[in-house]
Coordinates of C-alpha atoms in Angstrom, one line a residue:
M1439 CA 103.5 149.8 112.4
T1440 CA 106.5 147.7 113.6
D1441 CA 109.1 148.9 116.0
T1442 CA 111.7 148.7 113.2
T1443 CA 109.6 151.0 110.9
S1444 CA 108.9 153.4 113.7
S1445 CA 112.6 153.7 114.5
S1446 CA 113.4 154.3 110.8
V1447 CA 110.8 157.1 110.6
Q1448 CA 112.0 158.8 113.8
S1449 CA 115.6 158.6 112.5
E1450 CA 114.6 160.1 109.2
E1451 CA 112.7 162.9 111.0
R1452 CA 115.8 163.8 112.9
E1453 CA 117.9 163.9 109.7
V1454 CA 115.3 166.1 108.0
S1455 CA 115.3 168.6 110.8
A1456 CA 119.1 168.8 110.7
D1457 CA 119.3 169.0 107.0
L1458 CA 116.6 171.7 106.8
H1459 CA 118.7 173.9 109.0
D1460 CA 121.6 173.5 106.5
G1461 CA 119.2 174.0 103.5
D1462 CA 120.7 171.0 101.6
L1463 CA 118.1 168.3 102.1
E1464 CA 117.8 165.7 99.3
P1465 CA 115.0 163.2 99.0
T1466 CA 115.8 160.0 100.8
G1467 CA 114.0 156.6 101.0
S1468 CA 112.9 154.8 104.1
A1469 CA 113.2 151.1 104.8
G1470 CA 110.5 148.5 105.1
E1471 CA 106.9 149.6 105.3
S1472 CA 107.8 153.2 104.9
D1473 CA 108.7 152.7 101.3
V1474 CA 105.2 151.5 100.6
T1475 CA 103.6 154.4 102.4
A1476 CA 105.6 157.2 100.9
D1477 CA 105.8 156.1 97.2
D1478 CA 103.0 153.7 96.3
A1479 CA 100.2 156.3 96.1
D1480 CA 102.0 158.5 93.6
D1481 CA 103.2 155.5 91.6
I1482 CA 99.6 154.2 91.3
E1483 CA 98.4 157.7 90.4
D1484 CA 101.2 158.0 87.7
D1485 CA 100.3 154.6 86.3
Q1486 CA 96.6 155.6 86.1
S1487 CA 97.6 158.8 84.2
E1488 CA 99.6 156.7 81.7
A1489 CA 96.5 154.6 81.1
A1490 CA 94.3 157.7 80.8
E1491 CA 92.2 156.6 83.8
E1492 CA 90.1 159.1 85.7
G1493 CA 89.0 157.2 88.8
D1494 CA 90.3 157.2 92.3
D1495 CA 93.1 154.8 93.2
E1496 CA 92.8 152.1 95.8
S1497 CA 94.5 154.1 98.5
G1498 CA 91.9 156.8 98.5
G1499 CA 88.9 155.7 96.6
T1500 CA 86.9 154.4 99.6
A1501 CA 87.8 157.1 102.0
S1502 CA 85.1 159.5 103.1
E1503 CA 85.4 163.3 103.0
A1504 CA 85.7 163.2 106.8
D1505 CA 88.5 160.6 106.7
L1506 CA 90.4 162.6 104.1
F1507 CA 90.1 165.8 106.1
H1508 CA 91.3 163.9 109.2
Q1509 CA 94.4 162.9 107.2
S1510 CA 95.1 166.5 106.3
E1511 CA 94.7 167.4 110.0
I1512 CA 97.2 164.8 111.1
A1513 CA 99.7 166.0 108.5
A1514 CA 99.1 169.6 109.4
D1515 CA 99.9 168.9 113.0
Y1516 CA 103.1 167.1 112.0
I1517 CA 104.2 170.0 109.8
E1518 CA 103.4 172.5 112.5
G1519 CA 105.5 170.6 115.0
L1520 CA 108.4 170.5 112.5
L1521 CA 108.1 174.3 111.9
D1522 CA 108.2 174.9 115.6
I1523 CA 111.4 172.8 115.9
L1524 CA 113.0 174.7 113.0
D1525 CA 111.7 178.1 114.3
F1526 CA 110.1 178.8 110.9
D1527 CA 106.9 180.9 110.7
G1528 CA 104.1 179.8 108.4
D1529 CA 100.3 179.7 108.1
I1530 CA 99.1 176.1 107.7
D1531 CA 95.8 175.2 106.0
E1532 CA 94.3 171.7 105.8
L1533 CA 91.7 170.9 103.2
V1534 CA 90.4 168.3 100.8
H1535 CA 90.7 169.0 97.0
N1536 CA 89.5 166.7 94.2
G1537 CA 89.1 163.8 96.7
R1538 CA 92.6 164.2 98.0
P1539 CA 93.8 165.5 101.5
M1540 CA 96.0 168.5 101.2
V1541 CA 98.1 170.7 103.5
E1542 CA 99.3 174.2 102.3
V1543 CA 102.0 176.2 104.1
V1544 CA 102.3 179.9 103.3
G1545 CA 104.8 182.3 104.7
A1546 CA 108.0 184.2 104.2
R1547 CA 111.5 182.6 104.1
L1548 CA 110.2 179.1 103.5
N1549 CA 112.5 178.3 100.5
N1550 CA 114.4 175.7 102.6
L1551 CA 111.2 173.8 102.8
V1552 CA 111.0 173.6 99.0
G1553 CA 114.6 173.0 98.0
T1554 CA 116.0 172.6 94.5
R1555 CA 113.2 171.7 92.1
G1556 CA 111.0 170.8 95.1
A1557 CA 113.3 168.0 96.4
T1558 CA 112.9 169.0 100.0
L1559 CA 109.2 169.4 99.6
E1560 CA 108.9 165.9 98.2
A1561 CA 110.8 164.5 101.2
L1562 CA 108.6 166.4 103.6
Q1563 CA 105.5 165.1 101.9
E1564 CA 106.8 161.6 102.3
L1565 CA 107.3 162.1 106.0
S1566 CA 103.8 163.7 106.3
R1567 CA 102.3 160.6 104.7
L1568 CA 104.3 158.5 107.1
A1569 CA 102.8 160.5 110.0
V1570 CA 99.3 159.8 108.7
Y1571 CA 100.2 156.1 108.3
R1572 CA 101.3 155.9 111.9
R1573 CA 98.0 157.3 113.1
T1574 CA 95.6 155.6 110.6
G1575 CA 97.4 152.4 109.6
G1576 CA 96.8 153.0 105.9
P1577 CA 98.5 154.8 103.0
S1578 CA 97.6 158.3 102.1
R1579 CA 97.5 160.4 98.9
L1580 CA 98.2 163.5 100.9
L1581 CA 99.6 166.4 98.9
L1582 CA 101.8 169.0 100.6
D1583 CA 102.5 172.4 99.1
V1584 CA 104.7 175.2 100.4
G1585 CA 104.4 178.8 99.2
G1586 CA 102.4 177.8 96.1
F1587 CA 105.3 175.9 94.6
R1588 CA 103.2 173.1 93.1
A1589 CA 100.8 175.5 91.4
A1590 CA 103.7 177.4 89.9
R1591 CA 105.5 174.2 88.9
R1592 CA 102.3 172.8 87.4
K1593 CA 102.0 175.9 85.2
E1594 CA 105.7 175.5 84.0
L1595 CA 105.2 171.8 83.3
G1596 CA 102.0 172.5 81.3
A1597 CA 104.0 174.9 79.0
L1598 CA 106.8 172.3 78.7
A1599 CA 104.4 169.5 77.8
K1600 CA 102.6 171.6 75.2
N1601 CA 105.9 172.6 73.6
A1602 CA 107.1 169.0 73.5
A1603 CA 103.8 167.9 72.0
E1604 CA 104.1 170.4 69.2
R1605 CA 107.6 169.2 68.4
V1606 CA 106.3 165.6 68.3
K1607 CA 103.5 166.7 65.9
Q1608 CA 105.8 168.7 63.7
H1609 CA 108.6 166.1 63.4
G1610 CA 106.7 162.8 64.0
E1611 CA 109.4 161.6 66.4
A1612 CA 109.2 160.8 70.1
V1613 CA 110.5 163.3 72.7
R1614 CA 112.0 162.2 76.0
L1615 CA 111.7 164.7 78.9
E1616 CA 114.1 165.0 81.8
P1617 CA 113.6 162.8 84.9
M1618 CA 110.7 164.0 87.0
S1619 CA 109.0 163.2 90.3
A1620 CA 105.7 161.4 90.3
F1621 CA 103.9 164.8 90.9
E1622 CA 105.7 166.3 87.9
R1623 CA 105.0 163.3 85.7
K1624 CA 101.3 163.5 86.5
C1625 CA 101.2 167.2 85.6
V1626 CA 102.6 166.4 82.2
H1627 CA 100.4 163.3 81.6
D1628 CA 97.3 165.4 82.4
V1629 CA 98.2 167.9 79.7
I1630 CA 99.1 165.3 77.1
N1631 CA 96.0 163.3 77.8
A1632 CA 93.9 166.3 76.9
M1633 CA 95.7 166.8 73.5
A1634 CA 94.9 165.1 70.2
G1635 CA 97.5 163.4 68.2
V1636 CA 100.0 162.6 70.9
E1637 CA 100.3 160.2 73.8
S1638 CA 102.7 159.9 76.8
E1639 CA 104.1 157.1 79.0
S1640 CA 106.7 156.9 81.7
E1641 CA 109.8 154.8 81.4
G1642 CA 112.7 153.9 83.7
V1643 CA 113.0 153.6 87.4
E1644 CA 113.4 156.2 90.2
P1645 CA 115.1 158.6 90.4
S1646 CA 115.6 158.5 86.6
R1647 CA 112.0 157.8 85.7
R1648 CA 110.9 160.1 82.8
I1649 CA 108.1 160.7 80.3
V1650 CA 108.2 159.9 76.7
I1651 CA 105.8 161.8 74.4
R1652 CA 105.2 160.3 71.0
P1653 CA 102.7 160.4 68.1
A1654 CA 99.4 158.8 69.0
R1655 CA 99.0 155.3 67.7

């Protein structure tokens, strides 16, 4: 990684630590190589869902189980250091699930690590992926979860997707959902891809990228 990118990452890390204390962190982008590392894996995954593809993407398809677990260990160390700085208590588990490195943080009073609709969590995930990039030199599909937020959000989005799909079937007209993160879009795509008579695709650009559900063609 270049000195410029490293400085950018360190600067954003300092901003995250300060904003987490205030509980008002919003997701922010990083310059240069950090944009590629933080966003490309989810964009690729989102595009694959739109095409109803089931294979691994190029950022994680060739990684071994040991390599993926090593990524989760790097990210877990990074999150542990951040929790120490912020004086937050939490149990951290690193694992590999469905061919993807994961870090789960469980504990009380961790709402500031999630933020409104997971905005802070998404930013922390980006920084965790950057930490992996600095150590490995390659992008990561790391998934970070805090307090089971993603599992709960996935359940909510599943119900939302099914409801929207039924409206599409009933009225025969497309339904546009609210803007969502790449993680949220994938949750919806997965549900729609498993249903007959409807299809979904993403439209727009971040942060206003959203899903459109329409009758299957």
